[in-house]
CSV table of C-alpha atoms and ligand atoms in Angstrom, one decimal:
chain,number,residue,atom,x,y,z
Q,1,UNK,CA,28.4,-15.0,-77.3
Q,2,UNK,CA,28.0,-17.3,-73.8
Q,3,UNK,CA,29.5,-14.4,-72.2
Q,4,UNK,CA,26.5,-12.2,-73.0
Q,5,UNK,CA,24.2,-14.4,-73.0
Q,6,UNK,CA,24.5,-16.8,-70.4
Q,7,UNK,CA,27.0,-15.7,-67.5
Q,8,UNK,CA,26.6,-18.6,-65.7
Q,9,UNK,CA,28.3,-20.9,-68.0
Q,10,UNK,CA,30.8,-18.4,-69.0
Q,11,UNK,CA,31.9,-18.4,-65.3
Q,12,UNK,CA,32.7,-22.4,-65.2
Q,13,UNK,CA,34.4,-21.6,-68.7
Q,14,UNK,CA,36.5,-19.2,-67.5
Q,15,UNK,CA,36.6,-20.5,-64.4
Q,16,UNK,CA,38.0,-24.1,-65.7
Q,17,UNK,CA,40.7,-22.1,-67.9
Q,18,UNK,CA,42.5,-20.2,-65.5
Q,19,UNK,CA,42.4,-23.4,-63.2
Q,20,UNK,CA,44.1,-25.4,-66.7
Q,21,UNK,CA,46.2,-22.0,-66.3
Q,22,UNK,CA,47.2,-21.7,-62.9
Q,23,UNK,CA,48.0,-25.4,-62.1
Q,24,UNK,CA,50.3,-28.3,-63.4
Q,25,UNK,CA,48.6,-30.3,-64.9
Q,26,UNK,CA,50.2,-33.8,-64.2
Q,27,UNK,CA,46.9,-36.7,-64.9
Q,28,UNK,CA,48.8,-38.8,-68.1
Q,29,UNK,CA,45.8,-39.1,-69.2
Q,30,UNK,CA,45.1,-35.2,-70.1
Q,31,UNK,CA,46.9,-33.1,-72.5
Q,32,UNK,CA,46.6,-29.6,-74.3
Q,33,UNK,CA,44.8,-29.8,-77.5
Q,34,UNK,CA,45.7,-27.0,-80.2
Q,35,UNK,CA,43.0,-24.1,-81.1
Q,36,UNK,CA,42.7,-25.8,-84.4
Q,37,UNK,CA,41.2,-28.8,-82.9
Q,38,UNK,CA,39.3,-26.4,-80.7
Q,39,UNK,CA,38.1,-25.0,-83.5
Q,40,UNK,CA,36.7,-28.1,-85.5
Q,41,UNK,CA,35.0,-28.9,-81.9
Q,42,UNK,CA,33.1,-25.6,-82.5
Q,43,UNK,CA,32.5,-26.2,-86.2
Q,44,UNK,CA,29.5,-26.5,-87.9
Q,45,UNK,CA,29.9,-30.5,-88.2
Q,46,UNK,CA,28.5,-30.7,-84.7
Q,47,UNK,CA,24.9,-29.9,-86.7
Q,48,UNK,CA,24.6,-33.0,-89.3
Q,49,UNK,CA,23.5,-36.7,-89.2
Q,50,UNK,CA,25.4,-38.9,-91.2
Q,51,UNK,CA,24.9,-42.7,-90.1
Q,52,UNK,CA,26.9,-45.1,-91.7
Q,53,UNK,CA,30.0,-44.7,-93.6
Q,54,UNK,CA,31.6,-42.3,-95.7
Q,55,UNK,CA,29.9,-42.4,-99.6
Q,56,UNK,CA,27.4,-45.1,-97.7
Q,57,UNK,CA,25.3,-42.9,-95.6
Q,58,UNK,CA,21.8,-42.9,-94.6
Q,59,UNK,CA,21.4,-39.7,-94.8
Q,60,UNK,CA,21.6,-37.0,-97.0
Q,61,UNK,CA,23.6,-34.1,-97.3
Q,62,UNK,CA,26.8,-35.7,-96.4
Q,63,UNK,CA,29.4,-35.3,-98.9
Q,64,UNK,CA,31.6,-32.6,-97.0
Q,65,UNK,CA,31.5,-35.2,-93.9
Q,66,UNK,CA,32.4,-37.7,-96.6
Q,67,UNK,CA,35.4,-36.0,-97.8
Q,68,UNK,CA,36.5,-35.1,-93.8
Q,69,UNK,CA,35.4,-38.2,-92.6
Q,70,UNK,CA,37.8,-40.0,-95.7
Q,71,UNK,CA,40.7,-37.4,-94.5
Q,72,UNK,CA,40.7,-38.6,-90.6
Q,73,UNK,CA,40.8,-42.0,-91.8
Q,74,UNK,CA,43.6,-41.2,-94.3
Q,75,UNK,CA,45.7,-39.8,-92.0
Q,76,UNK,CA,45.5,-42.5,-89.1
Q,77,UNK,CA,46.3,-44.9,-91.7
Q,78,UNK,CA,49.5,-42.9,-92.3
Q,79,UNK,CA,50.3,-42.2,-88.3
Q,80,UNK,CA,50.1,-45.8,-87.5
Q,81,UNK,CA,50.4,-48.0,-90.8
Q,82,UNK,CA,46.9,-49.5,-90.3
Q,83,UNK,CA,45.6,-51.4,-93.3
Q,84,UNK,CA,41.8,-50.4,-92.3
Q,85,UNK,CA,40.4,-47.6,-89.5
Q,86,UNK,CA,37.0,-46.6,-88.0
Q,87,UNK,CA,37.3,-43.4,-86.9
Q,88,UNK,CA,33.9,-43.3,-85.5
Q,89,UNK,CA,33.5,-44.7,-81.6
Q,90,UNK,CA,32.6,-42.2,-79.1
Q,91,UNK,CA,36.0,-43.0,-76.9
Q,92,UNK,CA,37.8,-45.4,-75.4
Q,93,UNK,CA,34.9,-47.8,-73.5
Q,94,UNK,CA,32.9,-47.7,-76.2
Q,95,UNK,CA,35.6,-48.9,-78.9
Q,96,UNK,CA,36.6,-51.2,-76.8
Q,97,UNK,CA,33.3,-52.6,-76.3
Q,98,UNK,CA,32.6,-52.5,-80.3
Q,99,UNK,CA,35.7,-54.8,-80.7
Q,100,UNK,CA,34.3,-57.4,-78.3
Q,101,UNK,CA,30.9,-57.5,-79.7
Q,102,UNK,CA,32.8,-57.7,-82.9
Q,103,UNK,CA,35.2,-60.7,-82.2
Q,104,UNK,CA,33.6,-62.2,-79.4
Q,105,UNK,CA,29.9,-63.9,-78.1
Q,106,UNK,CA,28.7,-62.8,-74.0
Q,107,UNK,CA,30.1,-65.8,-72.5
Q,108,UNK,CA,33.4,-66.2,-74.3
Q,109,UNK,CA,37.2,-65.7,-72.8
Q,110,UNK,CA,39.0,-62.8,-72.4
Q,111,UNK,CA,42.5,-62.1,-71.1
Q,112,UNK,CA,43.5,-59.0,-69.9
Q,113,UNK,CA,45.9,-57.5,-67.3
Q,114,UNK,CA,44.2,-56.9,-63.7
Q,115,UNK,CA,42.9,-53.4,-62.6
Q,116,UNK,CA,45.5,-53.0,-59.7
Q,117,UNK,CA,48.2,-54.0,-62.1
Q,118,UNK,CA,47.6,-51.3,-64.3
Q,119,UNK,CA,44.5,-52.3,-66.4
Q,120,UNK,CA,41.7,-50.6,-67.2
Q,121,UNK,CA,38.3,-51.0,-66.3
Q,122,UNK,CA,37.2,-52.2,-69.6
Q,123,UNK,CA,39.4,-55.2,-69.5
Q,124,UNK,CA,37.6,-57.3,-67.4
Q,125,UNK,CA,36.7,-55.5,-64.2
Q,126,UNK,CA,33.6,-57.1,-62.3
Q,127,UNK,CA,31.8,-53.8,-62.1
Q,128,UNK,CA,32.2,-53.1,-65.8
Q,129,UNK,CA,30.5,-54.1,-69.1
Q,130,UNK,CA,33.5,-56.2,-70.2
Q,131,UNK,CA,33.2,-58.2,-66.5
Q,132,UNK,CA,29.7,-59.1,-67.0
Q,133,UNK,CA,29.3,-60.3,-70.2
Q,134,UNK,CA,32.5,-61.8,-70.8
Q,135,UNK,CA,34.4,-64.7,-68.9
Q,136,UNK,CA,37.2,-63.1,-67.2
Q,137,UNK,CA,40.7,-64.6,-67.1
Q,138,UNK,CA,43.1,-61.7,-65.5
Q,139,UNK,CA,46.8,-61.7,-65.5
Q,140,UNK,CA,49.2,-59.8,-63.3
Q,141,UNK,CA,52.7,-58.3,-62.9
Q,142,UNK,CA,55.4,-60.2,-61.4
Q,143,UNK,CA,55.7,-59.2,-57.6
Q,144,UNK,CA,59.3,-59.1,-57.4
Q,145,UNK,CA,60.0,-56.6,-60.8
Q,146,UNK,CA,56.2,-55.5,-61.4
Q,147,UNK,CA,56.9,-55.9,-64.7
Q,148,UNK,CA,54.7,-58.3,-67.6
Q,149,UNK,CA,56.3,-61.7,-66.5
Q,150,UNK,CA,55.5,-63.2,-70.6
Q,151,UNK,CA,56.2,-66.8,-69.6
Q,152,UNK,CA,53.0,-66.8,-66.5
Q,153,UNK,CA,51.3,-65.2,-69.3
Q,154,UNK,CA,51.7,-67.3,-72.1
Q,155,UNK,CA,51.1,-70.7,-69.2
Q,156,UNK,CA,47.6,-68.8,-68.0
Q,157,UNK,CA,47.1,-68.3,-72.4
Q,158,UNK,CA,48.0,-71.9,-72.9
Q,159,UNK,CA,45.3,-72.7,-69.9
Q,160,UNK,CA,42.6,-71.2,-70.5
Q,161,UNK,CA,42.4,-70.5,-74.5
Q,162,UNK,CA,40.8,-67.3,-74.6
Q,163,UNK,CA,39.4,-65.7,-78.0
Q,164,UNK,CA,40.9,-62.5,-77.3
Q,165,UNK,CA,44.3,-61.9,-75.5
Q,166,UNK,CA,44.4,-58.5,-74.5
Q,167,UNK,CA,47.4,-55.9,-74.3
Q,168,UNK,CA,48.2,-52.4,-73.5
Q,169,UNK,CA,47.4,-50.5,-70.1
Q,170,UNK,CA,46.5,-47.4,-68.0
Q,171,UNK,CA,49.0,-47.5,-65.5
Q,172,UNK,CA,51.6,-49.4,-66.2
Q,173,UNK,CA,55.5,-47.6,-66.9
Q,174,UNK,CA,57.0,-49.7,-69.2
Q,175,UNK,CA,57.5,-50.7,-72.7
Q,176,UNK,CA,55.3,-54.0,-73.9
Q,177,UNK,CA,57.0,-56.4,-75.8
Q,178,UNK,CA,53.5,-57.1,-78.8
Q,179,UNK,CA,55.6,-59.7,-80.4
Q,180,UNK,CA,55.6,-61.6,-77.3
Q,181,UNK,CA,52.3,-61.0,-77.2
Q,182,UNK,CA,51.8,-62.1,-80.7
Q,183,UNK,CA,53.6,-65.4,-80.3
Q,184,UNK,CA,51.5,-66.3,-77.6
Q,185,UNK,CA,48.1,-65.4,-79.1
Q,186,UNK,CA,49.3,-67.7,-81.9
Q,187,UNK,CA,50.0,-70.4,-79.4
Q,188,UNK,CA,46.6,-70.2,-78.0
Q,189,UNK,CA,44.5,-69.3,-81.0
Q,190,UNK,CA,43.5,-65.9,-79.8
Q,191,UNK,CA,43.2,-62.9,-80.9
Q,192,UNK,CA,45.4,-60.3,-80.4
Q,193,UNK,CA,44.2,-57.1,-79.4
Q,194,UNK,CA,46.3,-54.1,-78.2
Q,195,UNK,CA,44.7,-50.7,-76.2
Q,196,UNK,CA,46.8,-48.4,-76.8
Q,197,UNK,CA,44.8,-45.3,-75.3
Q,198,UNK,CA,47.9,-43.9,-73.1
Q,199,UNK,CA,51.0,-43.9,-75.8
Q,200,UNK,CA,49.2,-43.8,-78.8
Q,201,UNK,CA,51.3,-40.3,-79.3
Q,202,UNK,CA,54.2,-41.8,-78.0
Q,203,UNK,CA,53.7,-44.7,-81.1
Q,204,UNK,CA,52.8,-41.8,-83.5
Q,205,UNK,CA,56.1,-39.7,-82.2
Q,206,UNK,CA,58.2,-43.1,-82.4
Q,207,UNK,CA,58.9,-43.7,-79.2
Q,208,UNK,CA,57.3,-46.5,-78.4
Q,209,UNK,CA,56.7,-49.8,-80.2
Q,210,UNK,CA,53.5,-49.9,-82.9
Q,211,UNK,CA,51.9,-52.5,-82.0
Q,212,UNK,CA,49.8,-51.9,-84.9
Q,213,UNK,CA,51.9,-54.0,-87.8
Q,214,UNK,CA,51.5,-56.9,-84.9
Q,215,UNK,CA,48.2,-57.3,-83.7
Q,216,UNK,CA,44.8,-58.3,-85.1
Q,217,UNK,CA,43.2,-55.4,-83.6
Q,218,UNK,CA,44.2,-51.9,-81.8
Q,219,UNK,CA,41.7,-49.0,-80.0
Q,220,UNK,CA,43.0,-45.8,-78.8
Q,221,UNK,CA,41.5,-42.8,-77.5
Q,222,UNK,CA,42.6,-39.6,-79.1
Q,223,UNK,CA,42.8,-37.2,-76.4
Q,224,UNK,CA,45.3,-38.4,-74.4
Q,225,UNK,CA,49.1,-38.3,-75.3
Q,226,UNK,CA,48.2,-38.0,-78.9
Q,227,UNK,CA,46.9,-34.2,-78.2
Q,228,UNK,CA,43.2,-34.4,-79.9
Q,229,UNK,CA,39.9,-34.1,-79.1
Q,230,UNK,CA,37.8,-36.7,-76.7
Q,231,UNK,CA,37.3,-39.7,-78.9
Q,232,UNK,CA,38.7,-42.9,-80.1
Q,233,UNK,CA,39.4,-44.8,-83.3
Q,234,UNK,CA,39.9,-48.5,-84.0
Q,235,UNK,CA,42.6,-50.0,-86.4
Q,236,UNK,CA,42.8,-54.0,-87.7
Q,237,UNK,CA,43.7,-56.5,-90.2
Q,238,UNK,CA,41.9,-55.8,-93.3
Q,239,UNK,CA,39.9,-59.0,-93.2
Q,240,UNK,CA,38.2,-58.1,-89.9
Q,241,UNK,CA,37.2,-54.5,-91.3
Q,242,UNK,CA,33.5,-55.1,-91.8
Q,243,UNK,CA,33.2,-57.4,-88.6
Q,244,UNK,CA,34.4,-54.0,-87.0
Q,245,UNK,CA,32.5,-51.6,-88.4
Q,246,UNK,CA,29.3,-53.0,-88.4
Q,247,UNK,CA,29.8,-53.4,-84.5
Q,248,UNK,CA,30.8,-49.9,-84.5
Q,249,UNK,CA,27.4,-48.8,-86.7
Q,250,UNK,CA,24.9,-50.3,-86.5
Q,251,UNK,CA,25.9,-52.1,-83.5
Q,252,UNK,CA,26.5,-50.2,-80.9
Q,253,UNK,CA,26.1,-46.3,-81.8
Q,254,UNK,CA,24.1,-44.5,-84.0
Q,255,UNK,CA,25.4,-40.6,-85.7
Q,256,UNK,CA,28.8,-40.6,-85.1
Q,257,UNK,CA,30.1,-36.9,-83.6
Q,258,UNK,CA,31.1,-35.7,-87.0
Q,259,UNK,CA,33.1,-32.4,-85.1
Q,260,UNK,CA,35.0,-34.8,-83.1
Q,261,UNK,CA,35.8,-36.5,-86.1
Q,262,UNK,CA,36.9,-33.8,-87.7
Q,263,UNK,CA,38.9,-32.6,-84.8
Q,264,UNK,CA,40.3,-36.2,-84.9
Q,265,UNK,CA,41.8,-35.5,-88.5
Q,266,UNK,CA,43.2,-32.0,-87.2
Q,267,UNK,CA,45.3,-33.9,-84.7
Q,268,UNK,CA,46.3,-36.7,-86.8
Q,269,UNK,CA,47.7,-33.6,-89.4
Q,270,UNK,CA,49.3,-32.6,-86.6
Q,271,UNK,CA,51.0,-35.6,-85.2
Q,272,UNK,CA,52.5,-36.2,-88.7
Q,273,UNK,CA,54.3,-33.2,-88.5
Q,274,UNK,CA,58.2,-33.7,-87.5
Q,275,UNK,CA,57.4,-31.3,-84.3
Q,276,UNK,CA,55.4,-34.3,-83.2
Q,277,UNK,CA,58.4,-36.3,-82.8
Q,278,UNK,CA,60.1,-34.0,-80.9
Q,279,UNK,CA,57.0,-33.6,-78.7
Q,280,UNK,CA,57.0,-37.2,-78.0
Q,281,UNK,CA,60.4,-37.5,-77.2
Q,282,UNK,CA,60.4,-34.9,-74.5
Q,283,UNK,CA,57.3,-36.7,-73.1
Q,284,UNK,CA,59.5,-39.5,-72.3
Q,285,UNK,CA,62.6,-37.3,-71.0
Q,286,UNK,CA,60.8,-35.3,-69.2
Q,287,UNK,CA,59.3,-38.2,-67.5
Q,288,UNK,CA,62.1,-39.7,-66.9
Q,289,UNK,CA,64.1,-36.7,-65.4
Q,290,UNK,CA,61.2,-36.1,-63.1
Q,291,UNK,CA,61.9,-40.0,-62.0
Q,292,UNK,CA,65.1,-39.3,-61.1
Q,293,UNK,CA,64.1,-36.4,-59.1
Q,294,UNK,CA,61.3,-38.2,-57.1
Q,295,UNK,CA,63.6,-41.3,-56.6
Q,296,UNK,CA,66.4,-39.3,-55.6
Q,297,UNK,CA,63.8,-37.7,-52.7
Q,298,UNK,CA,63.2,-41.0,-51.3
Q,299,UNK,CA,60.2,-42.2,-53.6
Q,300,UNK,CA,59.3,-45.6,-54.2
Q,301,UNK,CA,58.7,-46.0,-57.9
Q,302,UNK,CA,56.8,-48.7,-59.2
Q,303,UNK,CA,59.2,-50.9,-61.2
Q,304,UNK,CA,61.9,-48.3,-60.9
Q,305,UNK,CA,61.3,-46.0,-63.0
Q,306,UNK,CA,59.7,-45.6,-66.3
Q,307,UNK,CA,60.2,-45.5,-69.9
Q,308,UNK,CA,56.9,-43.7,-71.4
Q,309,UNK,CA,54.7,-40.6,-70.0
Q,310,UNK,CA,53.9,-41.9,-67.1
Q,311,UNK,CA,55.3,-43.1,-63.1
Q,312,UNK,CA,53.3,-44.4,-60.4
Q,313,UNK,CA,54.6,-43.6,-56.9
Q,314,UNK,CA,54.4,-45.9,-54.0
Q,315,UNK,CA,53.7,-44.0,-50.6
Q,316,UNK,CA,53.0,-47.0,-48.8
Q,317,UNK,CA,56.6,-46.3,-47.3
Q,318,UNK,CA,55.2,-42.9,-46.2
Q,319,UNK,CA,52.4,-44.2,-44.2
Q,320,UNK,CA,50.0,-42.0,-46.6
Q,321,UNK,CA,47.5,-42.8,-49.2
Q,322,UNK,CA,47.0,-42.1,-52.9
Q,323,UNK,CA,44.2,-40.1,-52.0
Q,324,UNK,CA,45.6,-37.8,-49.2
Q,325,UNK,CA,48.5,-37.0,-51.2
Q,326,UNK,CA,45.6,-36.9,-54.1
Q,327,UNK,CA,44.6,-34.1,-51.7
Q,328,UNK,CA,47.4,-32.3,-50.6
Q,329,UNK,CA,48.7,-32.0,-54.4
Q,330,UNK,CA,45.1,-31.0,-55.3
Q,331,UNK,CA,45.4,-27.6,-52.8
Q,332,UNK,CA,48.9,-26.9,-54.3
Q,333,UNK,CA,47.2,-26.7,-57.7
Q,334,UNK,CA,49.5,-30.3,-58.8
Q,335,UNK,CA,46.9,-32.5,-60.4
Q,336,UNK,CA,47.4,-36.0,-60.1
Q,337,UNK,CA,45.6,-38.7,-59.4
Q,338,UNK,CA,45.4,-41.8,-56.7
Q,339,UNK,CA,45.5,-44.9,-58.3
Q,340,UNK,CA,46.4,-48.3,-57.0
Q,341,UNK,CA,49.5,-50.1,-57.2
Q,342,UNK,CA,50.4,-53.9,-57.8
Q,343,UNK,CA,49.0,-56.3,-55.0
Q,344,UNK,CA,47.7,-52.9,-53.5
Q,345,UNK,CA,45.9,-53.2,-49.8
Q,346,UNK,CA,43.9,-50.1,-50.2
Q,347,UNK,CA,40.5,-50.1,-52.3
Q,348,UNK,CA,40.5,-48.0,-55.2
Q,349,UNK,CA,38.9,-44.8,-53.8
Q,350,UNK,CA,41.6,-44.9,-51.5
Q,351,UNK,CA,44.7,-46.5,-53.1
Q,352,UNK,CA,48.8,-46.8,-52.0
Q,353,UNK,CA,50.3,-44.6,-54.8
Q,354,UNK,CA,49.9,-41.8,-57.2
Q,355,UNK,CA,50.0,-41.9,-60.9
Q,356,UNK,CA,52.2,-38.9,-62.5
Q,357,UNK,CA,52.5,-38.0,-66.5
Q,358,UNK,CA,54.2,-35.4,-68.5
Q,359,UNK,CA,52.8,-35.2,-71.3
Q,360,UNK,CA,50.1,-32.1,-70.3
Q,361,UNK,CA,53.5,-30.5,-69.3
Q,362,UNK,CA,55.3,-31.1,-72.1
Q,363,UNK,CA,52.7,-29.5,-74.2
Q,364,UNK,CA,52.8,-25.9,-72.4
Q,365,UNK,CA,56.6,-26.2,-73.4
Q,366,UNK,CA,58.8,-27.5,-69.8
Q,367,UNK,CA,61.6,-29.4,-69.6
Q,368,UNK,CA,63.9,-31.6,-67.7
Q,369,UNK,CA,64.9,-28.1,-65.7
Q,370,UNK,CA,61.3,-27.7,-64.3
Q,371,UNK,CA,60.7,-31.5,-63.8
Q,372,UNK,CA,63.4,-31.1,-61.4
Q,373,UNK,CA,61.8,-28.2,-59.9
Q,374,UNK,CA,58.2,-29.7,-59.9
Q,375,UNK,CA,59.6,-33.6,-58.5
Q,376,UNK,CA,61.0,-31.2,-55.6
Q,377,UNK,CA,58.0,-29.9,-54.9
Q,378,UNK,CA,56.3,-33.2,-55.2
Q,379,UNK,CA,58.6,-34.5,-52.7
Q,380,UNK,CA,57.8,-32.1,-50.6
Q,381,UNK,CA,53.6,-32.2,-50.7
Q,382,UNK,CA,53.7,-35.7,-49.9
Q,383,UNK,CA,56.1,-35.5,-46.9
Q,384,UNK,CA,54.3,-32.9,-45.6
Q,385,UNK,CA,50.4,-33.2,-46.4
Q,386,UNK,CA,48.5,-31.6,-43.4
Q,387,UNK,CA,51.1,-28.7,-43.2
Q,388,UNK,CA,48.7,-25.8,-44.7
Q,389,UNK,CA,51.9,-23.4,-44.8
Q,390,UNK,CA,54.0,-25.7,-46.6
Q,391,UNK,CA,51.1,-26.2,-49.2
Q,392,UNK,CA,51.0,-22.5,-49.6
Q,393,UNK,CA,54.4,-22.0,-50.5
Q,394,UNK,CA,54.2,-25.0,-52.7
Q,395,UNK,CA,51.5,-23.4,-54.0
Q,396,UNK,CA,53.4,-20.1,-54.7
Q,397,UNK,CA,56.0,-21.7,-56.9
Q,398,UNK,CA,53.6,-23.5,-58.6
Q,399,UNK,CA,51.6,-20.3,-59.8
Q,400,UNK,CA,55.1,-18.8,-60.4
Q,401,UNK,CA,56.3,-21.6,-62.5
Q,402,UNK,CA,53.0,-21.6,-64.6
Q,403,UNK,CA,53.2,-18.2,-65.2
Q,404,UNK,CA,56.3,-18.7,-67.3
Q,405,UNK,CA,54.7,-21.3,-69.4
Q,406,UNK,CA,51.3,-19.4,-70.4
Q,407,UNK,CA,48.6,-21.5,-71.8
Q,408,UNK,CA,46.3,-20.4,-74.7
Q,409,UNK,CA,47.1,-16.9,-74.6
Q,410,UNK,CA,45.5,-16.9,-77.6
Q,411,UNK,CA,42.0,-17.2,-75.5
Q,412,UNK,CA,42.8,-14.1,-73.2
Q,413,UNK,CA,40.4,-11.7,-75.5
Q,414,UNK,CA,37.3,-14.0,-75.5
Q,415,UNK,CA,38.0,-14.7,-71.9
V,1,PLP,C1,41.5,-44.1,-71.1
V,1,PLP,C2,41.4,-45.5,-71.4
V,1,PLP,C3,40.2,-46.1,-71.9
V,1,PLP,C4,38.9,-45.4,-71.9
V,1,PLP,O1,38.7,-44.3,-72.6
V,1,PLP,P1,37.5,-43.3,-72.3
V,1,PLP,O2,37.6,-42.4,-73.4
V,1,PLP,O3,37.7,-42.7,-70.9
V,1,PLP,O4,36.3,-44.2,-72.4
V,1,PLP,C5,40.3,-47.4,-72.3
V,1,PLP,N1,41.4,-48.1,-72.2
V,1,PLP,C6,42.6,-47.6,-71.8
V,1,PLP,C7,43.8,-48.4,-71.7
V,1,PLP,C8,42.6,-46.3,-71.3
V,1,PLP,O5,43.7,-45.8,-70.9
């Protein structure tokens, strides 16, 4: 055991679950996996080579990978209706990236929603992979409703004819219309991918639009609000199925991480259970009550609200930044994170607003009673940020609220 044997590392371990413990843990892009994905971290798969694909392997040896590997795919076929999965990439950059090297050459267009608008780094961002290889075209938010404005994007589409046209977001609070999306694609001759690495659980749980039935192409991580391990998995068309996995392997990775593949299929089980629907729908009212809470404290929301996991917060108002609220929260034991907001006049290590989620919440069991609770105490933190008493009681009624939700009890032998 790490605890006899290396006490060192048992510390952090410890150390990091009485933190996951003893705080709220409010990133939207964190969750609580189950101790049976835990467990199929820690299996044995972790030991065993198997490039290629399941019954196609270069290796020997692999047929109980085969038949685990065949059972993640199974299932994500099931969650999201895909006609073909590769449940192989490493996470979200790296699926991404497998789909562009699939679909596209270095030099060819891609259309994707800006970085301050709520994009993510591997659409397009200048210091990323996807910025330097590819030719950039980035679409934004409309200023007045920072919401998608569909008719600048399809008129940018129509302009510059991209070969992929690229959906789905990090921080952005809204639902997407994909058949929109779809319609426009079609007028351009692009492709349509979707990234749906932040409400791929809210899809699974049927909250949220599949894009899947509409698009040529879909990523998603699995550890965010679909609750599994660190990973990703790519869905399409069945006609673009080898295209996509031989960028996957041999393209761009070698042995895929058979535990986290296995883990994968624990979670996928999971999220077809009717619980999973449940789950997902208290995501969303959870983050909605906690909306009304902040708003009703004198928070700025951006676009007004929110109809998935996740809010961003304007402090501009305030005359704070993302990160000294980012701070402040941090001492309380709240985790958030900065993050910028549309047409933001802060860099990104400094930022205008906060980005807020439920769904790490929603997993040790709250509701809309402690959203209110929490958005109080939200509200509080970021009108009062360099007043060390006020974080203390904050932080008392955090660690008194936790304490009421325990996490992993489960754990409390080993650790
Ligand atoms: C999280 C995220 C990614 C990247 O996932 P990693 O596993 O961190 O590489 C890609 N796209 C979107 C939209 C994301 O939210």
């Amino acid at each position: 055991m790490i605890k006899d044997k290396d006490p060192k590392i048992f510390a952090c371990i410890s150390n990091e679950l009485s933190r996951q413990r003893n705080g709220l843990e409010m990133i939207p892009s964190e969750n609580f996996v189950s101790l049976e994905v835990l467990e199929a971290l820690g299996s044995v798969f972790t030991n065993k080579y198997s490039e290629g694909y399941p019954r196609k392997r270069y290796y020997g040896g692999n047929e109980f990978v085969d038949d685990m590997e065949e059972l993640a795919i199974e299932r994500a076929k099931q969650l999201f209706g895909a006609e073909h999965v590769n449940v192989q990439p490493l996470s979200g950059s790296p699926a991404n990236m497998a789909v562009y090297s699939a679909l596209m050459k270095p030099g060819n267009k891609l259309m994707g929603l800006k970085l301050d608008h709520g994009g993510h780094l591997t659409h397009g961002h200048p210091v990323n992979f996807s910025g330097k290889y590819y030719n950039i075209i980035q679409y934004e938010v409309d200023k007045d409703t920072e919401l998608l404005d569909y008719g600048a994007i399809r008129v940018l589409a129509l302009k510059h004819k991209p070969r992929i046209l690229l959906a789905g977001f990090t921080a952005y609070p809204r639902q997407i219309d994909f058949r929109k999306f779809r319609e426009i694609a079609d007028a351009c001759g692009a492709y349509l991918m979707v990234d749906m690495s932040h409400f791929a659980g809210l899809v699974a749980g049927g909250v949220y639009p599949n894009p899947v039935p509409v698009a040529d192409v879909v990523t998603t991580t699995t550890h965010k609000t679909l609750r599994g391990p660190r990973g990703a998995i790519i869905m399409c068309r069945q006609d673009l199925a080898k295209k996509i996995d031989k960028a996957v392997f041999p393209g761009l990775q070698g042995g895929p991480h058979d535990n986290n593949n296995c883990a994968k299929a624990v979670a996928f089980n999971e999220a077809l259970q009717p619980e999973f629907k449940t789950y997902a729908g208290q995501i969303v009212k959870n983050a909605v009550a906690l909306a009304k809470t902040l708003k009703s404290g004198g928070l700025r929301l951006v676009s007004g609200g929110t109809d998935t996991h996740l809010l961003l917060v304007d402090l501009s108002g305030l005359g704070i930044t993302g990160k000294d609220a980012e701070l402040a929260l941090d001492k309380a034991g709240i985790y958030v994170n900065k993050n910028t907001i549309p047409f933001d006049k802060e860099s990104p290590f400094v930022t205008s607003g906060i980005r807020l989620g439920t769904p790490a919440l929603t997993t040790r069991g709250m509701k809309e009673p402690e959203m209110k609770i929490i958005g109080d105490l939200i509200v509080r933190m970021v009108n009062n940020t360099d007043d060390e008493r006020i974080i203390s009681e904050v932080k008392s009624k955090v660690m008194e609220l936790c304490s009421k939700f325990p996490l992993y009890k489960e754990l409390s032998e080993k650790y």
